[in-house]
PDB file of C-alpha atoms in Angstrom:
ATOM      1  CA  UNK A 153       0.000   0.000   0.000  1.00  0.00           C
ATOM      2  CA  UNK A 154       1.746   3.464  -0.972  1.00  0.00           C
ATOM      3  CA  UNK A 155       1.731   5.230   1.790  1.00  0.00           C
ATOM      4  CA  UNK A 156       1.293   8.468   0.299  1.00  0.00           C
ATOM      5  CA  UNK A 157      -2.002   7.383  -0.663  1.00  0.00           C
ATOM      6  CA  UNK A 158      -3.058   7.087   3.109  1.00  0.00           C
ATOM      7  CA  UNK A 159      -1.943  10.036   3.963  1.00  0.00           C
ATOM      8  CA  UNK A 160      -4.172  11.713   1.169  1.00  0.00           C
ATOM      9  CA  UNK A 161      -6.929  10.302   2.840  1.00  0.00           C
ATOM     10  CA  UNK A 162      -6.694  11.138   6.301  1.00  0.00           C
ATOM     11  CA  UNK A 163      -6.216  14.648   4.892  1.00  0.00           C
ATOM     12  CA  UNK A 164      -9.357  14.879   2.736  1.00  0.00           C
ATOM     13  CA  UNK A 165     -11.225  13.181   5.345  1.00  0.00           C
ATOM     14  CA  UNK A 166     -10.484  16.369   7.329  1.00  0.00           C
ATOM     15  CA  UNK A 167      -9.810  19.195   4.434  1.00  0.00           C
ATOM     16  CA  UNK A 168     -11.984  18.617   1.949  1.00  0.00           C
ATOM     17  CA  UNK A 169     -11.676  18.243  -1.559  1.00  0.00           C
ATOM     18  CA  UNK A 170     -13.275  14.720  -1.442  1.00  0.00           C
ATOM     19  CA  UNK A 171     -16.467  13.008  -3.394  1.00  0.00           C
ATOM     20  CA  UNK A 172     -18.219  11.972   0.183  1.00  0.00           C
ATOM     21  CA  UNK A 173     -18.955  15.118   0.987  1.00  0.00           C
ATOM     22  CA  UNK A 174     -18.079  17.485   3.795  1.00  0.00           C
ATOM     23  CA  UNK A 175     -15.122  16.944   5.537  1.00  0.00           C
ATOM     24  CA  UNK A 176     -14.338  17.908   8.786  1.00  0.00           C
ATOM     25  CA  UNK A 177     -13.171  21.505   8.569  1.00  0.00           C
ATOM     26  CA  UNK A 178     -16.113  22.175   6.327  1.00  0.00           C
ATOM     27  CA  UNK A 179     -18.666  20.973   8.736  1.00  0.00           C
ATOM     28  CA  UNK A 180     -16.790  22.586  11.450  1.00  0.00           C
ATOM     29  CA  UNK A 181     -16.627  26.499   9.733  1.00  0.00           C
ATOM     30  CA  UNK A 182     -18.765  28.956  11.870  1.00  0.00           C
ATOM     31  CA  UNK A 183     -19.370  26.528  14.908  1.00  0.00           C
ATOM     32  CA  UNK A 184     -19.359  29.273  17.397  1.00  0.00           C
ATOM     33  CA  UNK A 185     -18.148  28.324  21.064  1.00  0.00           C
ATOM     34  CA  UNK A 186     -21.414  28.494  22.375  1.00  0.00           C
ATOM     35  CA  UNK A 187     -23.024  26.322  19.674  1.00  0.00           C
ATOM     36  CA  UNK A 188     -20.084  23.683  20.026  1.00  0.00           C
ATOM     37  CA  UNK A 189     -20.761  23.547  23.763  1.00  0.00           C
ATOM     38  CA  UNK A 190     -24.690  22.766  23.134  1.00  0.00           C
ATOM     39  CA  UNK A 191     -26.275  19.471  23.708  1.00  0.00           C
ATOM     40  CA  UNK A 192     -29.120  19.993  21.750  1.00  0.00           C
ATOM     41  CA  UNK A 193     -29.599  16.169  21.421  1.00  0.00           C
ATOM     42  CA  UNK A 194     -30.185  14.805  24.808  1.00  0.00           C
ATOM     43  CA  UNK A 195     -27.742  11.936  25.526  1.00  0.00           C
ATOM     44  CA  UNK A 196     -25.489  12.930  22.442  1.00  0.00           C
ATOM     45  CA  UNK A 197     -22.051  14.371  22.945  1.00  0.00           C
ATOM     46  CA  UNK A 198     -21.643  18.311  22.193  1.00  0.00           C
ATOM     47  CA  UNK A 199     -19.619  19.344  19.243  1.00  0.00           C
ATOM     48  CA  UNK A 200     -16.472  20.605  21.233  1.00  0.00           C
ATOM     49  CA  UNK A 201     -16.839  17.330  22.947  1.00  0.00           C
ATOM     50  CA  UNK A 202     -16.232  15.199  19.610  1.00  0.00           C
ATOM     51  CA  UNK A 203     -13.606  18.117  18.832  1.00  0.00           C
ATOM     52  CA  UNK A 204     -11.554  17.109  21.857  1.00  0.00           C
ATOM     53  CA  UNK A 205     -12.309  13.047  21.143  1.00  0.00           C
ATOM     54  CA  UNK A 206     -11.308  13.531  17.891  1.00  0.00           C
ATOM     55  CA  UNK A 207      -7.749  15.546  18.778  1.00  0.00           C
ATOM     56  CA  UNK A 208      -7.311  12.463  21.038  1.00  0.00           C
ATOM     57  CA  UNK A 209      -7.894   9.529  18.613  1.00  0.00           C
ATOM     58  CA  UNK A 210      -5.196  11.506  16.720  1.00  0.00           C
ATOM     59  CA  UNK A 211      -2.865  11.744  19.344  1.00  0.00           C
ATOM     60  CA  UNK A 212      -3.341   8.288  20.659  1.00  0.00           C
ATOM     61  CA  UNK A 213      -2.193   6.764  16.814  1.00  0.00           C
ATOM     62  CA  UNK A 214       0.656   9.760  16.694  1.00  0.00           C
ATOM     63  CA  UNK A 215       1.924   7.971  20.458  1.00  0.00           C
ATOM     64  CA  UNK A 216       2.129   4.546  18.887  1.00  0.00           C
ATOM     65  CA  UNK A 217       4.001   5.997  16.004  1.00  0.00           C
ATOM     66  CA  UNK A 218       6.361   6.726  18.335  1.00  0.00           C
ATOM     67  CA  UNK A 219       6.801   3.526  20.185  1.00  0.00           C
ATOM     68  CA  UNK A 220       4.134   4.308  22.795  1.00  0.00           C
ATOM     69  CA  UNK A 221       1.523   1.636  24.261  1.00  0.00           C
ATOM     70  CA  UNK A 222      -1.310   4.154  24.647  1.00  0.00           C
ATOM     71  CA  UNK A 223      -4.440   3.025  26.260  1.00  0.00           C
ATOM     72  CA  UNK A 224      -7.068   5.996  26.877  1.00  0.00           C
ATOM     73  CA  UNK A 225      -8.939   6.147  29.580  1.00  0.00           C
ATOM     74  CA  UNK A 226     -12.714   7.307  29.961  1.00  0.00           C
ATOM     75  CA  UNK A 227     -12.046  10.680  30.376  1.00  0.00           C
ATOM     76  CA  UNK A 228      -8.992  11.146  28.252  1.00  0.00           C
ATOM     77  CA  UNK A 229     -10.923   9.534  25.327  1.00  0.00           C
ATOM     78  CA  UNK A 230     -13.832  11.877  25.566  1.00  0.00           C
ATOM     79  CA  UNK A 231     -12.362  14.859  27.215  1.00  0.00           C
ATOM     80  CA  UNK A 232     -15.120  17.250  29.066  1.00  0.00           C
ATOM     81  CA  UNK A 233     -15.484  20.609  28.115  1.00  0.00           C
ATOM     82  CA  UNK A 234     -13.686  22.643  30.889  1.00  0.00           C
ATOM     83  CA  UNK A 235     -14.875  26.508  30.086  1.00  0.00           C
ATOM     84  CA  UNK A 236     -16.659  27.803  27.283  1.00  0.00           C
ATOM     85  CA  UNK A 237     -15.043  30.767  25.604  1.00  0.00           C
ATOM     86  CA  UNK A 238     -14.351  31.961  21.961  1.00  0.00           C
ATOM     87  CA  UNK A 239     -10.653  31.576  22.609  1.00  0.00           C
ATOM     88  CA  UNK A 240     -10.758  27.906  23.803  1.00  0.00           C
ATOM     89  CA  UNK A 241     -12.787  26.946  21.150  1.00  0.00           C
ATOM     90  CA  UNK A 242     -10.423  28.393  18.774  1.00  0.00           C
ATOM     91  CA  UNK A 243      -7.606  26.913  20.282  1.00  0.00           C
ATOM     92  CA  UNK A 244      -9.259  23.144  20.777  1.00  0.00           C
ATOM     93  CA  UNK A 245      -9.559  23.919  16.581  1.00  0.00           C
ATOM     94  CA  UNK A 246      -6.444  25.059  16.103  1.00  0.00           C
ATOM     95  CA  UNK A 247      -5.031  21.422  18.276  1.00  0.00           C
ATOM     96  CA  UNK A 248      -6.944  19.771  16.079  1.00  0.00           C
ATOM     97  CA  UNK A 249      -5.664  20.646  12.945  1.00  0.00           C
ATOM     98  CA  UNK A 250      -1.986  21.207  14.255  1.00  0.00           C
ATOM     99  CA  UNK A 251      -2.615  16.887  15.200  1.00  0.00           C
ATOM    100  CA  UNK A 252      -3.838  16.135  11.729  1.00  0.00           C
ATOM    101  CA  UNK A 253      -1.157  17.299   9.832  1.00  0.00           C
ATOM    102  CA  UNK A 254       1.254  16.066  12.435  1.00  0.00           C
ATOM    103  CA  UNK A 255      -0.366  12.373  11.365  1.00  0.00           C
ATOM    104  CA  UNK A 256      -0.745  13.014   7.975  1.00  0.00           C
ATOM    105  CA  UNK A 257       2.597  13.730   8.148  1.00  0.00           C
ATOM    106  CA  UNK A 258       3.849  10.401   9.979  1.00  0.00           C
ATOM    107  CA  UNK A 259       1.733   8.443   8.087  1.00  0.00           C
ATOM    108  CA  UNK A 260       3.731  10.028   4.856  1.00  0.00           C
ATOM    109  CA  UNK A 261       6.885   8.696   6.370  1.00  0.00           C
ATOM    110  CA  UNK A 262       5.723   5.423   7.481  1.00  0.00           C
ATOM    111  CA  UNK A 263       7.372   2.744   6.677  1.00  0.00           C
ATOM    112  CA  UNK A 264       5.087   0.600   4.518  1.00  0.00           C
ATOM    113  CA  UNK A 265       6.948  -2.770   5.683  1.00  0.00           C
ATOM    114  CA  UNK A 266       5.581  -2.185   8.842  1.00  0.00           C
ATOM    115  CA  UNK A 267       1.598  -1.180   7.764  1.00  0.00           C
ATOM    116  CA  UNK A 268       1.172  -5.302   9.131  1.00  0.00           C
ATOM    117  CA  UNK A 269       2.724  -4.893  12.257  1.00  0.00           C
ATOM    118  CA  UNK A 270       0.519  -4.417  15.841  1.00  0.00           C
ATOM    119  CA  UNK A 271       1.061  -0.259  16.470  1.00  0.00           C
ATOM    120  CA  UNK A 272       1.027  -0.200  20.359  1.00  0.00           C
ATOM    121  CA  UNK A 273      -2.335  -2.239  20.209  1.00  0.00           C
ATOM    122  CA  UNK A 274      -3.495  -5.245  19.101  1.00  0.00           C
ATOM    123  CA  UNK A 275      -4.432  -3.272  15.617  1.00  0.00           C
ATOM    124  CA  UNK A 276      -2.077  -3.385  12.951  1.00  0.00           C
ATOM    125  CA  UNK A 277      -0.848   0.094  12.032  1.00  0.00           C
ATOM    126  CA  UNK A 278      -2.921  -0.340   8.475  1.00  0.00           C
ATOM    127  CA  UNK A 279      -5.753  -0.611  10.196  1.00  0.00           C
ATOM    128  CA  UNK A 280      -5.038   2.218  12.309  1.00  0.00           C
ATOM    129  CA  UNK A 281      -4.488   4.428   9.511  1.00  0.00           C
ATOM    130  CA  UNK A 282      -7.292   3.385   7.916  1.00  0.00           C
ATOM    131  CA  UNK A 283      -9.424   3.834  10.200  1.00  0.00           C
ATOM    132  CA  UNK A 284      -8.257   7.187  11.000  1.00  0.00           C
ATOM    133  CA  UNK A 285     -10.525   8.734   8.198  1.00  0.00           C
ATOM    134  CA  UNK A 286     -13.387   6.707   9.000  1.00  0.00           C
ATOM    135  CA  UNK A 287     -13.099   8.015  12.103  1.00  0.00           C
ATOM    136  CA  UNK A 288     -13.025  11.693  11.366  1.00  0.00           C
ATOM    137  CA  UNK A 289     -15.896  11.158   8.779  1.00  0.00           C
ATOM    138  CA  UNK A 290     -18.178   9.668  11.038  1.00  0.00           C
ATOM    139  CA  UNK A 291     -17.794  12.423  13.598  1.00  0.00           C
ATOM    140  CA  UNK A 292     -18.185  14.617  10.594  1.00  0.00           C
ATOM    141  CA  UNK A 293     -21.838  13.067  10.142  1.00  0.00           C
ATOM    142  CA  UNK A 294     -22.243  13.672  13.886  1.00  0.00           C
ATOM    143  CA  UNK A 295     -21.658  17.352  13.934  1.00  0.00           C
ATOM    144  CA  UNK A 296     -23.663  17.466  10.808  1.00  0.00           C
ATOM    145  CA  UNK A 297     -26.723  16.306  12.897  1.00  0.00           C
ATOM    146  CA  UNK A 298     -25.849  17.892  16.044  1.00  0.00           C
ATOM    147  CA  UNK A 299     -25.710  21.562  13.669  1.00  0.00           C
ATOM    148  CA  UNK A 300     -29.065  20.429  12.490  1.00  0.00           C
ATOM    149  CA  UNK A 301     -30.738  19.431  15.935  1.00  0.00           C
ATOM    150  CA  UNK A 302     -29.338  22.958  17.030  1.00  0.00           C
ATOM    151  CA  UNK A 303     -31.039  24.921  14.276  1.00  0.00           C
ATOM    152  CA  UNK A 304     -34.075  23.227  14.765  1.00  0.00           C
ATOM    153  CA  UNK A 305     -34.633  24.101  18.319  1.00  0.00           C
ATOM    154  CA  UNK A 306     -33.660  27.378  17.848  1.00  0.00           C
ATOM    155  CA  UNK A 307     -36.666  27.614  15.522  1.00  0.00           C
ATOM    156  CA  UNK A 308     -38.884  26.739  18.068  1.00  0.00           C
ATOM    157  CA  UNK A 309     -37.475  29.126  20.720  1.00  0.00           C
TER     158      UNK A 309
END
């Protein structure tokens, strides 16, 4: 598997320029920090909330890059939203995209001998990388619904 070509994907998955749709940036633009810290789905996580998850799936694979054997705990997978500012938010964003290109990066350099070997878990890095688009692009259809949900009961306000 070229390499290269992974890395393509976990960066459309988040940039754009994809035939799935909206990517994560482009579902993200505008999100205000008050409507990323809404639950307007009871039960469902906020927006900010899969922000945070989603910076720490990418940091957990960017750890076993490096040799680590990561295991997340509850509240390190799905980080809680500590204040809600405009600043915060922006910086939570700005994390996030500073961790994708970090990976898409690594990912670039891999070494595609190893793509079969466990990556401090008992998934092969392949399957890691794989999976780290389908990761961001079904939190993408999250936020999608969660934006939606939000509108909606605005409208009825």
């Amino acid at each position: 598997m070229e390499m290269t070509l992974l890395a393509d994907q976990i960066e459309r998955a988040f940039r754009g320029d994809s035939w799935h749709g909206p990517a994560v940036l482009e579902v993200l633009a505008g999100v205000t920090a008050e409507d990323a810290a809404a639950h307007p789905i009871a039960g469902a996580h906020s927006i900010w909330e899969i922000v945070l998850h989603m910076a720490s799936g990418y940091a957990l694979v960017l750890g076993r890059i490096q040799g680590d054997r990561i295991r997340l705990e509850e509240d390190q997978e799905w980080p809680s939203v500590q204040e809600v500012r405009d600043d915060l938010w922006h910086a939570d964003l700005a994390r996030l995209d500073q961790l994708n290109r970090q990976l898409v990066r690594a990912v670039g350099e891999f070494s595609p001998a190893r793509l079969g070997d466990p990556l401090g878990s008992e998934f092969t890095a392949a399957t890691q990388f794989l999976g780290a688009p389908q990761h961001d692009l079904y939190h993408a259809g999250q936020i999608v619904m969660l934006r939606k949900a939000l509108a909606r009961s605005r409208q009825q306000t």
